Coordinates of C-alpha atoms in Angstrom, one line a residue:
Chain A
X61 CA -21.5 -6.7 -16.3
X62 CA -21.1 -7.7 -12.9
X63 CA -17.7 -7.6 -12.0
X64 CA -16.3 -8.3 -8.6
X65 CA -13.1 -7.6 -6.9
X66 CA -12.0 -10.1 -4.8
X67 CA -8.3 -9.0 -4.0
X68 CA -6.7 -6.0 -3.4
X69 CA -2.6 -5.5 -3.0
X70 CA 0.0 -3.4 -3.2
X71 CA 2.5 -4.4 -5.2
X72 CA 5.5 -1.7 -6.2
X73 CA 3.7 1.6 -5.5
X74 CA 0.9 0.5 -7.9
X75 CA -2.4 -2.0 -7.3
X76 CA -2.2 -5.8 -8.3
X77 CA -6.0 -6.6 -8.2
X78 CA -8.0 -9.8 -9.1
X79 CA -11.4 -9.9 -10.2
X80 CA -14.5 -12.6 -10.4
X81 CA -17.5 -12.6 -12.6
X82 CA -20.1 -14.7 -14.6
X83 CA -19.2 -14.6 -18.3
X84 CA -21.8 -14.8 -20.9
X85 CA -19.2 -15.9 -23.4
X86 CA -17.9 -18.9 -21.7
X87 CA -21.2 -19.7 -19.6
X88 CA -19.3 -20.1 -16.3
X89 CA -17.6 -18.2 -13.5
X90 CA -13.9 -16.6 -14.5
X91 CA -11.2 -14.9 -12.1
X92 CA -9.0 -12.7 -14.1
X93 CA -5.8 -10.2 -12.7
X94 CA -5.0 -6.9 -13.5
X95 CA -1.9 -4.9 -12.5
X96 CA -2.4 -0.8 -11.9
X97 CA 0.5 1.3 -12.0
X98 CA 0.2 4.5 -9.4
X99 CA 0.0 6.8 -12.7
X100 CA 0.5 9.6 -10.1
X101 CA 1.4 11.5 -12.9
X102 CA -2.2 10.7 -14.2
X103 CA -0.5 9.7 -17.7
X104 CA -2.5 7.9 -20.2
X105 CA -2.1 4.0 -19.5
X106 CA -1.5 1.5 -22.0
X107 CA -2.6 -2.1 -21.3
X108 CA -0.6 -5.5 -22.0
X109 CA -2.4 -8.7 -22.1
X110 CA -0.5 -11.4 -20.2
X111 CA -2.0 -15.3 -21.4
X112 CA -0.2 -18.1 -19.8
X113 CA 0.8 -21.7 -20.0
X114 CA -1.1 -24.8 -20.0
X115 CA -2.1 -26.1 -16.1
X116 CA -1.6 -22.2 -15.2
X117 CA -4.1 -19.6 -13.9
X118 CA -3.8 -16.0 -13.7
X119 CA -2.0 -16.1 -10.5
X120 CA 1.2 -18.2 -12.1
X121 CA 2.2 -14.9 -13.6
X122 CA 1.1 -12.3 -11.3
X123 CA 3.2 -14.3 -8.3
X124 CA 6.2 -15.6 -9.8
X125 CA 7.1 -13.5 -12.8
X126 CA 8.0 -9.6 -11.2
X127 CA 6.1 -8.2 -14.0
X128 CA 5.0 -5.4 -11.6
X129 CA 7.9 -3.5 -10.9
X130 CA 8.4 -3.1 -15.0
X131 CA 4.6 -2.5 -15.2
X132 CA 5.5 0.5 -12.3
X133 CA 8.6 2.1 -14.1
X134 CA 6.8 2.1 -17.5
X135 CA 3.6 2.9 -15.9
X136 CA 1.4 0.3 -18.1
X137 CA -1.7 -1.9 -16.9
X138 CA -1.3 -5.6 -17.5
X139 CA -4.4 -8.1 -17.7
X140 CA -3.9 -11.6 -17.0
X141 CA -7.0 -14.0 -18.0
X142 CA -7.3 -17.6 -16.9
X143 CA -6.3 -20.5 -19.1
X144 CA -9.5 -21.7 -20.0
X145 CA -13.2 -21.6 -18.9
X146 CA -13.6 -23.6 -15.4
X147 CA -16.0 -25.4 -13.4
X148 CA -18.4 -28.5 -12.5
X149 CA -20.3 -28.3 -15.2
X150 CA -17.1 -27.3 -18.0
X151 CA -16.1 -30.1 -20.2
X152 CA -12.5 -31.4 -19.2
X153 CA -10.3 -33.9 -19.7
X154 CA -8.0 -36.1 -17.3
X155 CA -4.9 -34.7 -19.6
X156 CA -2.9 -31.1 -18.8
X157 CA -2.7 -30.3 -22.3
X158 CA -6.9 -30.7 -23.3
X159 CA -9.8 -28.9 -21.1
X160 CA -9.4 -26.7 -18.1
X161 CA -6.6 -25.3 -18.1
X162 CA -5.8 -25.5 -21.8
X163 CA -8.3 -24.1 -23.6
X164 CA -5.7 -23.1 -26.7
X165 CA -7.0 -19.1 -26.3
X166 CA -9.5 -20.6 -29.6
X167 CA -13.6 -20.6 -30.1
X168 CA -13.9 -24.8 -30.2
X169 CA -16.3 -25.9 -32.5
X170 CA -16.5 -29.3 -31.9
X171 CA -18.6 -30.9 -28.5
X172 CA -17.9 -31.7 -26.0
X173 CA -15.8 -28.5 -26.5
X174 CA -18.0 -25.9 -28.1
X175 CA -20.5 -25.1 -25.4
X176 CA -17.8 -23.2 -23.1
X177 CA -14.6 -22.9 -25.1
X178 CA -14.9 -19.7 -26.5
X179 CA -11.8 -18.3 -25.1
X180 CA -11.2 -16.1 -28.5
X181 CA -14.1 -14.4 -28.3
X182 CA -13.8 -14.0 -24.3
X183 CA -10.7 -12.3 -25.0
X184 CA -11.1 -10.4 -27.3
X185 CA -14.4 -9.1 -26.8
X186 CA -16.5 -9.5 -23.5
X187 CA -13.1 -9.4 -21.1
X188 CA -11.6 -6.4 -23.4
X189 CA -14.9 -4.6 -22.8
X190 CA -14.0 -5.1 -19.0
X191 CA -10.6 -4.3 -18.8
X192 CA -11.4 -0.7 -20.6
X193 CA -13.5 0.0 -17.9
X194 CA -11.2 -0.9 -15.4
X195 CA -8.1 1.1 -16.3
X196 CA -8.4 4.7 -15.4
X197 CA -7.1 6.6 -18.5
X198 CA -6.8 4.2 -20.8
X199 CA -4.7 5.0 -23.5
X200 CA -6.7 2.4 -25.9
X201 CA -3.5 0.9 -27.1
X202 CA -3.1 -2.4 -26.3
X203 CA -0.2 -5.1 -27.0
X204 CA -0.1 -8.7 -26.0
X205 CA 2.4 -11.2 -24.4
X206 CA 2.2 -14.8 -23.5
X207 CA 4.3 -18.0 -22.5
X208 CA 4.4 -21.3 -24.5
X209 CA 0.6 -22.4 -24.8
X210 CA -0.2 -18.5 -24.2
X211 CA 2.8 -17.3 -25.9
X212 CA 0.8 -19.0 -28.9
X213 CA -2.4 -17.7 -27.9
X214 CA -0.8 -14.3 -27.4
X215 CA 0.9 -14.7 -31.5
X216 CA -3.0 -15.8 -32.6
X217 CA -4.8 -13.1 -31.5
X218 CA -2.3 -10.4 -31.9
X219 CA -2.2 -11.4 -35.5
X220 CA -5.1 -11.9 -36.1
X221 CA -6.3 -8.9 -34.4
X222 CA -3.4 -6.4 -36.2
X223 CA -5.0 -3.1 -36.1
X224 CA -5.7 -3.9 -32.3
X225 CA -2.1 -4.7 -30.9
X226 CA 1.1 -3.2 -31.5
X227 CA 3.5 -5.2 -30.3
X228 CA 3.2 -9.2 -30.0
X229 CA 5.9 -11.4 -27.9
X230 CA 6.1 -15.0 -26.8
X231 CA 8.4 -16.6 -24.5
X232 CA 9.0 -20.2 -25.5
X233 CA 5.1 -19.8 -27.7
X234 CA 3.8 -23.1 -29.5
X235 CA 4.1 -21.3 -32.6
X236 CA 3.4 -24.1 -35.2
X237 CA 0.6 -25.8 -33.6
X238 CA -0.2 -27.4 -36.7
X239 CA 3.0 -29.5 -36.4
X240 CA 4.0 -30.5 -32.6
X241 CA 1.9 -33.1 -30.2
X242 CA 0.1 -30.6 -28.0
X243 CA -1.1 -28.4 -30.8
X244 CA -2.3 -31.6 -33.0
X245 CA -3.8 -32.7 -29.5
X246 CA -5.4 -29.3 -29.4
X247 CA -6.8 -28.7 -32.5
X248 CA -8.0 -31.9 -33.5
X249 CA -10.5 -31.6 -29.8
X250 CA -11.4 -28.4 -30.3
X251 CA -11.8 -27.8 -34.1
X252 CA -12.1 -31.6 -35.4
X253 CA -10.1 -33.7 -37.7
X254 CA -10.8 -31.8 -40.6
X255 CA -7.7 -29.8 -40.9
X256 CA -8.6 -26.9 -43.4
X257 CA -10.4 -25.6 -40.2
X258 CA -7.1 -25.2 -38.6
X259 CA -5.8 -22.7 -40.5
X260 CA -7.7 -19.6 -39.1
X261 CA -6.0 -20.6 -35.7
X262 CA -2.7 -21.5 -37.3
X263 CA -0.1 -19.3 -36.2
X264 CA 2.2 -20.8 -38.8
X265 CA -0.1 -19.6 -41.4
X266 CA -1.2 -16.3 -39.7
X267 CA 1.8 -14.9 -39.8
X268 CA 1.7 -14.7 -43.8
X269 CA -1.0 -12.4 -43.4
X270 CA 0.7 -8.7 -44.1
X271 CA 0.6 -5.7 -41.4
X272 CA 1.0 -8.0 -38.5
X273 CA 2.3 -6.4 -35.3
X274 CA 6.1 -6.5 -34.9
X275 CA 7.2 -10.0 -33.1
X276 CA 9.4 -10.5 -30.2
X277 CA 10.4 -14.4 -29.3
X278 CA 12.5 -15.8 -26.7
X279 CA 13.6 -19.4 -26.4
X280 CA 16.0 -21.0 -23.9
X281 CA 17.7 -24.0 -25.3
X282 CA 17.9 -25.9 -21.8
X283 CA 13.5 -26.1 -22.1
X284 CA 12.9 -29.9 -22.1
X285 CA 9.7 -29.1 -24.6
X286 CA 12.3 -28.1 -27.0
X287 CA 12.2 -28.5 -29.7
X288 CA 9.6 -31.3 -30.0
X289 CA 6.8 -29.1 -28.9
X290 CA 7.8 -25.8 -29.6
X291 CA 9.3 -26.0 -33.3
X292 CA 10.0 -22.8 -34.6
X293 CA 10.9 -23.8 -38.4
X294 CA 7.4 -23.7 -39.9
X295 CA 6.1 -20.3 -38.0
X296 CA 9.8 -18.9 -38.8
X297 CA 10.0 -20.1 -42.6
X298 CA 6.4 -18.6 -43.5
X299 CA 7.6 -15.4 -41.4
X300 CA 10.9 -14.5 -43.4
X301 CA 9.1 -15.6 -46.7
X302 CA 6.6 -13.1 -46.2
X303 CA 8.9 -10.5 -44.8
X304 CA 7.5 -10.0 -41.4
X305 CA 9.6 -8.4 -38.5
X306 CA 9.9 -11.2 -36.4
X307 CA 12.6 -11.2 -33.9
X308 CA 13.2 -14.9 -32.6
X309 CA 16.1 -15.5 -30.2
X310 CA 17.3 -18.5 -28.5
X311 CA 19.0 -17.9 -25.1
X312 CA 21.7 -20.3 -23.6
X313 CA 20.9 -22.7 -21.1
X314 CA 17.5 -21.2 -20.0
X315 CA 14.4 -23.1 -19.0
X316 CA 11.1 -23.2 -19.4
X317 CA 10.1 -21.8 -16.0
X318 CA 9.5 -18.7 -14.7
X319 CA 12.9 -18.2 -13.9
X320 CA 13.7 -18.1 -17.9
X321 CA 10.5 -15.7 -18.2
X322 CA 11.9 -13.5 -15.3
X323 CA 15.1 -13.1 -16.7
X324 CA 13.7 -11.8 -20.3
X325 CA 10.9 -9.9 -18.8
X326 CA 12.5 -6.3 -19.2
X327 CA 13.5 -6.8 -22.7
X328 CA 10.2 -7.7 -23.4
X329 CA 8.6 -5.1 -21.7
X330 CA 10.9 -2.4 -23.5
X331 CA 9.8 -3.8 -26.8
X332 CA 6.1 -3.5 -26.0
X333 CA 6.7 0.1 -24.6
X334 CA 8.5 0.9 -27.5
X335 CA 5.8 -0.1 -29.9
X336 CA 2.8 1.1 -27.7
X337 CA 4.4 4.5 -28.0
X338 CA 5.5 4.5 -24.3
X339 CA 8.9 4.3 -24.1
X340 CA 11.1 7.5 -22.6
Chain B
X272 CA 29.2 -34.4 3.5
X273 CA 26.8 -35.9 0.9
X274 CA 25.3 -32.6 -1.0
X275 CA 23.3 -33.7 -3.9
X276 CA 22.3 -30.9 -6.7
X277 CA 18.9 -32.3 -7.8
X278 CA 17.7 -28.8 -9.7
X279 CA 19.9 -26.1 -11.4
X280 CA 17.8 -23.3 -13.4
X281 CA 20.0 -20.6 -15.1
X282 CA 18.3 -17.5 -13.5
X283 CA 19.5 -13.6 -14.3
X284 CA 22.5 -14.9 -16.1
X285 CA 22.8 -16.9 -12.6
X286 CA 22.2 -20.5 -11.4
X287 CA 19.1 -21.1 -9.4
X288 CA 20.0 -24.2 -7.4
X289 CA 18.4 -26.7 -5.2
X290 CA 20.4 -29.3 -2.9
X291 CA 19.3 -32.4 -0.7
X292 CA 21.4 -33.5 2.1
X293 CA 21.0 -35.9 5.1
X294 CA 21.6 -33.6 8.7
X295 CA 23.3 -35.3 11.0
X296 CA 22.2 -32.1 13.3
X297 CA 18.5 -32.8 12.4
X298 CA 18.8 -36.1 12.0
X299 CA 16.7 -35.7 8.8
X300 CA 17.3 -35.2 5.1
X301 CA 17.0 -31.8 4.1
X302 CA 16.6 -29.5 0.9
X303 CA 18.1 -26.0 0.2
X304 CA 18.3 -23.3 -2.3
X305 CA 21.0 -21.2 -3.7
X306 CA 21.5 -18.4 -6.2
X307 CA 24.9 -18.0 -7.4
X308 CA 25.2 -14.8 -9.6
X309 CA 27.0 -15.0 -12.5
X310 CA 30.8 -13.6 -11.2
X311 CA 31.7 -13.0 -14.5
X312 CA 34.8 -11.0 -13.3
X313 CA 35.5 -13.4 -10.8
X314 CA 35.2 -11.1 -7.5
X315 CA 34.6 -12.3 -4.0
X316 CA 31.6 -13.1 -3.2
X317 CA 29.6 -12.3 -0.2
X318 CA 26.7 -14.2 0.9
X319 CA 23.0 -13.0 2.1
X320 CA 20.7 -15.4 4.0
X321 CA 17.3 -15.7 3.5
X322 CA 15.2 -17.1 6.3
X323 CA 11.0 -17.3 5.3
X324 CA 7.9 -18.0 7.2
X325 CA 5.3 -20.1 8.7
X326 CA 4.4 -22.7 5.8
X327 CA 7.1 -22.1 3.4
X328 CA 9.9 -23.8 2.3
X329 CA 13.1 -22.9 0.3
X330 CA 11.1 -22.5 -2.9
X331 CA 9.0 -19.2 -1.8
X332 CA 11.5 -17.0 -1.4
X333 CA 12.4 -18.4 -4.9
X334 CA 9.9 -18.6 -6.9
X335 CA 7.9 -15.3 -5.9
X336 CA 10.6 -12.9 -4.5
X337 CA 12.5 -12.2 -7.9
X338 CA 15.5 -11.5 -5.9
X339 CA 17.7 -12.7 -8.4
X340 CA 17.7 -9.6 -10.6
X341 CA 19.0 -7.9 -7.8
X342 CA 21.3 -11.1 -6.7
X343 CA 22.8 -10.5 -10.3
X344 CA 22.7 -7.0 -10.2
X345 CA 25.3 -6.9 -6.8
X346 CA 26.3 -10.1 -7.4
X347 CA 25.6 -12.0 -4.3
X348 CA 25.3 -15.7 -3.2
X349 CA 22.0 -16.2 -1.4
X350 CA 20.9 -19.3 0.3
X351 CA 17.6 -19.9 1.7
X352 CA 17.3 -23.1 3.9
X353 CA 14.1 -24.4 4.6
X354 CA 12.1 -23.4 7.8
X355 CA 11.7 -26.7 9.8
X356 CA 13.2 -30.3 9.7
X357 CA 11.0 -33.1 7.8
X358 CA 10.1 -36.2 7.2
X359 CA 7.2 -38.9 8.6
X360 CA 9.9 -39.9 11.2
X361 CA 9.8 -36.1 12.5
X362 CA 7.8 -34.5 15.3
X363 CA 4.9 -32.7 13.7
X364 CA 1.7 -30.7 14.4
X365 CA -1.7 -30.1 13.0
X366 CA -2.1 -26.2 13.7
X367 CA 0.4 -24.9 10.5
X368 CA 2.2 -22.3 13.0
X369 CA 3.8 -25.5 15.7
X370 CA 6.1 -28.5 14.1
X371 CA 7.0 -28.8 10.4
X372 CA 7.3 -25.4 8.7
X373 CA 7.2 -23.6 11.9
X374 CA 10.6 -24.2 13.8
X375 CA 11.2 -20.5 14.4
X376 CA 14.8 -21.4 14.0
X377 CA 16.0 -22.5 17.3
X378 CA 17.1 -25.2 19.4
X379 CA 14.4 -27.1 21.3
X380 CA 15.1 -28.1 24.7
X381 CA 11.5 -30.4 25.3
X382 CA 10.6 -33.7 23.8
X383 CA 9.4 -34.6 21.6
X384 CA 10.5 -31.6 19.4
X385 CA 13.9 -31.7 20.5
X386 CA 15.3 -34.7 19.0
X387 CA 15.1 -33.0 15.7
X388 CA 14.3 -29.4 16.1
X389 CA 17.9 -28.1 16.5
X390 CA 17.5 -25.8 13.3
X391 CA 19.7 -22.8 14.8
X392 CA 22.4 -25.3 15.5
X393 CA 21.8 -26.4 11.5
X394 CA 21.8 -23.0 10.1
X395 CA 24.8 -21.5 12.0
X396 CA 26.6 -24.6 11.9
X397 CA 26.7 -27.3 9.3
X398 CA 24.4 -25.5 6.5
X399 CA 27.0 -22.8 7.1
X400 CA 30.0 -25.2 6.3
X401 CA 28.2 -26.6 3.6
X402 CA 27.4 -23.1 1.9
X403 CA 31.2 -22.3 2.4
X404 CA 31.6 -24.7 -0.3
X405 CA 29.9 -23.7 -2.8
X406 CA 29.7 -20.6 -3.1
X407 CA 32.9 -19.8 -5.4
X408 CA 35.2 -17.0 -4.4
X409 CA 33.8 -16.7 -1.2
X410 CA 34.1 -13.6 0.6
X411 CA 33.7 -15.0 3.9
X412 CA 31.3 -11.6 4.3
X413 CA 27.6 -12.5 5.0
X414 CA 24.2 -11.3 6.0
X415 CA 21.1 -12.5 6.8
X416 CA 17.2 -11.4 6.1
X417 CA 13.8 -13.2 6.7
X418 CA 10.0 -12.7 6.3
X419 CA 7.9 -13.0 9.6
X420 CA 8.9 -16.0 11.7
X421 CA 11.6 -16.0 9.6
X422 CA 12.2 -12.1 10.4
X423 CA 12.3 -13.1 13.8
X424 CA 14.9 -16.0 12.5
X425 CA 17.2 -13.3 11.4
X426 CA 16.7 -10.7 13.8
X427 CA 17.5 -13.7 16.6
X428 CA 20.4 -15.6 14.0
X429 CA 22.1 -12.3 13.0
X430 CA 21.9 -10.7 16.9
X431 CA 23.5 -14.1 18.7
X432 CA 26.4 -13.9 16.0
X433 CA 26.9 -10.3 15.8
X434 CA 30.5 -10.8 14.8
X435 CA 29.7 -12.6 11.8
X436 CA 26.3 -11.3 10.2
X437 CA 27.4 -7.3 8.8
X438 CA 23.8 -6.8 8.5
X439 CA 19.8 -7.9 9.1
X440 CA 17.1 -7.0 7.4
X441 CA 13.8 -8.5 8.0
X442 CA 10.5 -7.5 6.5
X443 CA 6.9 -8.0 8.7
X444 CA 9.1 -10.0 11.4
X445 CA 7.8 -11.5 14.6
X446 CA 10.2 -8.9 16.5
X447 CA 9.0 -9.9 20.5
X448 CA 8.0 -13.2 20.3
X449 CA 7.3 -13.1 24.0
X450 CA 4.3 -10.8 23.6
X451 CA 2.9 -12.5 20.6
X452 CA 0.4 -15.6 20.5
X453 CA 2.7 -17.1 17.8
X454 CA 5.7 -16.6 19.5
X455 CA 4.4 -17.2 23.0
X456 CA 2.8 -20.6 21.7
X457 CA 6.5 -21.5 19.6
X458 CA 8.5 -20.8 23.1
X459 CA 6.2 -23.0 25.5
X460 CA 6.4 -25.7 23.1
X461 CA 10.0 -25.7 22.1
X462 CA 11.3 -24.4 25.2
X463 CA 8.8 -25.2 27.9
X464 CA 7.0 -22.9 30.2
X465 CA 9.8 -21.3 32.5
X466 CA 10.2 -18.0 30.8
X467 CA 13.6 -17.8 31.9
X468 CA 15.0 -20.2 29.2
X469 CA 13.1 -18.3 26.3
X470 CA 15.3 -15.2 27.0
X471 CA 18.3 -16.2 25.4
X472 CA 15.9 -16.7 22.1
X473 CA 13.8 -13.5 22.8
X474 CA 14.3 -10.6 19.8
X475 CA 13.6 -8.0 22.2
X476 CA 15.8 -9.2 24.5
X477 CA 18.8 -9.8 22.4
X478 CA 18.6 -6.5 20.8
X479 CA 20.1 -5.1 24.2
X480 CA 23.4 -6.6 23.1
X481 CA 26.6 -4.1 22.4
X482 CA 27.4 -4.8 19.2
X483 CA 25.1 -6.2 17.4
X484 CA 24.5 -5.3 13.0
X485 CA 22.7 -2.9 12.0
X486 CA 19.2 -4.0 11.6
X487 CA 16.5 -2.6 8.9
X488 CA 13.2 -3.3 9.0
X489 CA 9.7 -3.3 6.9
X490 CA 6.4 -3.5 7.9
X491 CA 3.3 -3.2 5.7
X492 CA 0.1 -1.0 7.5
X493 CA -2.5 -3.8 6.0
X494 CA -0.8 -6.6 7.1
X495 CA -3.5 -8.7 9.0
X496 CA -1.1 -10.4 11.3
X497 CA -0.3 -6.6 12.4
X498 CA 0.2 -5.5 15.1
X499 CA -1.3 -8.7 16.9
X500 CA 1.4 -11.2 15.9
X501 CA 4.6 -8.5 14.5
X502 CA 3.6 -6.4 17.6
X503 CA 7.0 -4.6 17.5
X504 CA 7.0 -1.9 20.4
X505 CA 8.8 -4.1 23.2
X506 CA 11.7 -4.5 20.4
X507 CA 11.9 -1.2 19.4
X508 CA 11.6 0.3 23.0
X509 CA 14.7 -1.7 24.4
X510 CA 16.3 -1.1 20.8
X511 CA 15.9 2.6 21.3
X512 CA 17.0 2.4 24.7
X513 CA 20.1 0.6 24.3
X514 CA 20.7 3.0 21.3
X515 CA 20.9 0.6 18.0
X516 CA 20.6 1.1 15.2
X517 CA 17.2 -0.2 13.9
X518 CA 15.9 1.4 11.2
X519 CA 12.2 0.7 11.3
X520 CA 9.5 1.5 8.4
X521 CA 5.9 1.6 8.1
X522 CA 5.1 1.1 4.5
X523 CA 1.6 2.3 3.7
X524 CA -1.2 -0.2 2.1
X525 CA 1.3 -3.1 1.9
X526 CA 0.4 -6.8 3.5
X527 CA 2.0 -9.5 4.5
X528 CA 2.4 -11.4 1.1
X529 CA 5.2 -11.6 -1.7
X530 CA 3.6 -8.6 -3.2
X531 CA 5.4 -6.6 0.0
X532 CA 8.3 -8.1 -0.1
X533 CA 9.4 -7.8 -3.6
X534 CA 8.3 -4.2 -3.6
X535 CA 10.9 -3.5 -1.0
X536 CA 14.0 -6.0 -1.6
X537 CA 15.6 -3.7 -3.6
X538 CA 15.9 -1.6 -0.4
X539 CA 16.8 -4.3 1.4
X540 CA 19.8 -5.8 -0.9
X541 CA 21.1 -2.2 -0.9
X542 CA 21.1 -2.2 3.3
X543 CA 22.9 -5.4 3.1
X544 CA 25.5 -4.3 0.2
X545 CA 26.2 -1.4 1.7
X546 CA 27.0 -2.9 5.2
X547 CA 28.6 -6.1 3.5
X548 CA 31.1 -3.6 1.6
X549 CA 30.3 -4.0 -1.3
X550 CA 27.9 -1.4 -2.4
X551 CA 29.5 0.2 -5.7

């Protein structure tokens, strides 16, 4: 693996770094953030994935969110990938809500798609091999977080990787996918019109699956994708008829900025320290 | 006055807000930003300025700072103009530290930047009477702080009205403009080449003043415009001197980006809270 660092700051006491390198999985050149907390106590460090919105990279969260002063108080390292795979030579498409920048955090099966989009695996395998390496006493527990196109990614992969994360949460998440414009949009590119091939990246259906990680959801009421594109009913229906422990809250007049993120950010980070086993 | 609200983003439990007016002072139209906290038991409210740097408008400060939390938390108006008048109709320059985004906050005196550069007139004058009105429960207590050119637009602002401003704070600011390349190059244009006139503009000048606020300041140790551009010994020496009180710190590893800046604002809203009155 040939990672490189290309940025170095100071952010809170702790290190907010960003790093390029040639992945195998996607067949192009990725950037990718992570946050280090001082750990001057030389504690061992949890990591939270971060996987953001359509059109974003990872520096949408890194610069506008805050994240690091909560990452610095609970001393946790935060990884934020990219969107999707990028380049010349990367399949894309003149819409924000299909290609770069919206790769749907799935493996695409269908070309143009296939050859790159492989953002599942990416994730979970080749990047997580990276990250370990790159926190210094890594706890191994991980948990997972993400906002609207990431907030479903972040609800996919936590579920469907349950042994993996403790803690899942989404701020404003597409979490039926199946059933709103974007995640039709999405799906039917990436996976193909056959829609029984949908269901393994379903959110809505993963989360009848039992011993999923504990659920935290935040949605303001003032987003302007709401409720067309981020229905709640199926995912939520299929969660209390399976029992899960989702916790899905709607907060007045909010956004879907970074200003609505900001404002939630330290409940969200309590409940992931709390399930990691972190909180004080 | 014709103020028009053309974004409001509930921030905090606050209102992010963003205003367009026509200047009659810069003979332009003009956007600002204010952050109204969420007075919930209705107290006075004091205000804090927020002046930024070379390049930015109203929305840096916003977007990457996260002052709100701490607006909320001591529940303060803050407004943040923008740094230069605008428009096609407005004198500009290609080099990004002369012309739009670059006014250094001052009154030009040479053609052709001084049929609209009149930006300290603006801030201490008509922005100031428009802010009176909306901010609810005013105080009639305020403050100002600023990032690099905009450090030196508070130091310089806060300084000429020391009977209004209880406090300045500035982080990485261009403190003796008249040693600096950026400063030196702002001056000749603005102000012309006889030295003379730049005095009454000059930080380290205007810091030999009875009376002035106390004045805090920040400076990161791998900031790469230090010490070349925020040079801050001429300043410091007549500050010392003339026995003020500047309180300056050398923070180590920081630069000269957001990441600095929001790592030390909750030092800085406490220096201004405190001096403002209204420290709890």
């Amino acid at each position: 693996m040939n990672v490189e660092r290309v940025e170095q700051r100071r952010s809170f006491g702790g290190e907010q770094n960003k790093y390029n390198h040639y992945s195998e999985v996607l067949k192009c050149d990725m950037t990718f953030s992570i946050f280090l907390p001082s750990n001057k106590e030389q504690k061992e460090l949890p990591l939270i994935w971060f996987l953001s919105g359509l059109t974003c990279t990872d520096d949408n969260f890194s610069q506008k969110s805050g994240f690091q002063s909560l990452a610095e108080k609970h001393q946790a390292a935060v990884i934020i990938p990219d969107t999707s795979p990028r380049g010349e030579d990367v399949a894309n498409d003149e819409a924000f809500d299909l290609g770069q920048g919206a790769s749907f955090y799935l493996n695409a099966t269908v070309e143009p798609w296939a050859k790159h989009y492989q953002m599942y695996s990416y994730i979970t395998q080749e990047l997580s091999e990276i990250a370990a390496t790159l926190v210094p006493n890594f706890s191994g527990k991980e948990s997972i977080m993400g906002h609207s196109m990431g907030g479903y990614g972040a609800l996919m992969i936590g579920m469907k990787n349950a042994d993996r994360f403790k803690a899942i949460s989404a701020f404003s998440p597409i979490s039926s996918p199946s059933d709103v414009p974007w995640g039709i949009k999405a799906f039917t590119a990436y996976l193909g019109e056959d829609k029984t091939t949908w269901k393994e990246w379903d959110t809505a259906e993963l989360v009848k699956i039992a011993g999923i990680p504990p659920i935290l959801i935040t949605q303001g009421t003032a987003d302007g994708f709401y409720p067309e594109q981020l229905n709640e009913k199926p995912f939520l229906e299929n969660a209390k008829q399976h029992n899960q422990a989702v916790e899905y809250n709607k907060v007045e007049g909010y956004d879907h900025s970074y200003f609505f993120i900001s404002s939630f950010l330290e409940e969200h980070f309590a409940f992931h320290m709390q399930n990691l086993g972190s909180l004080e």
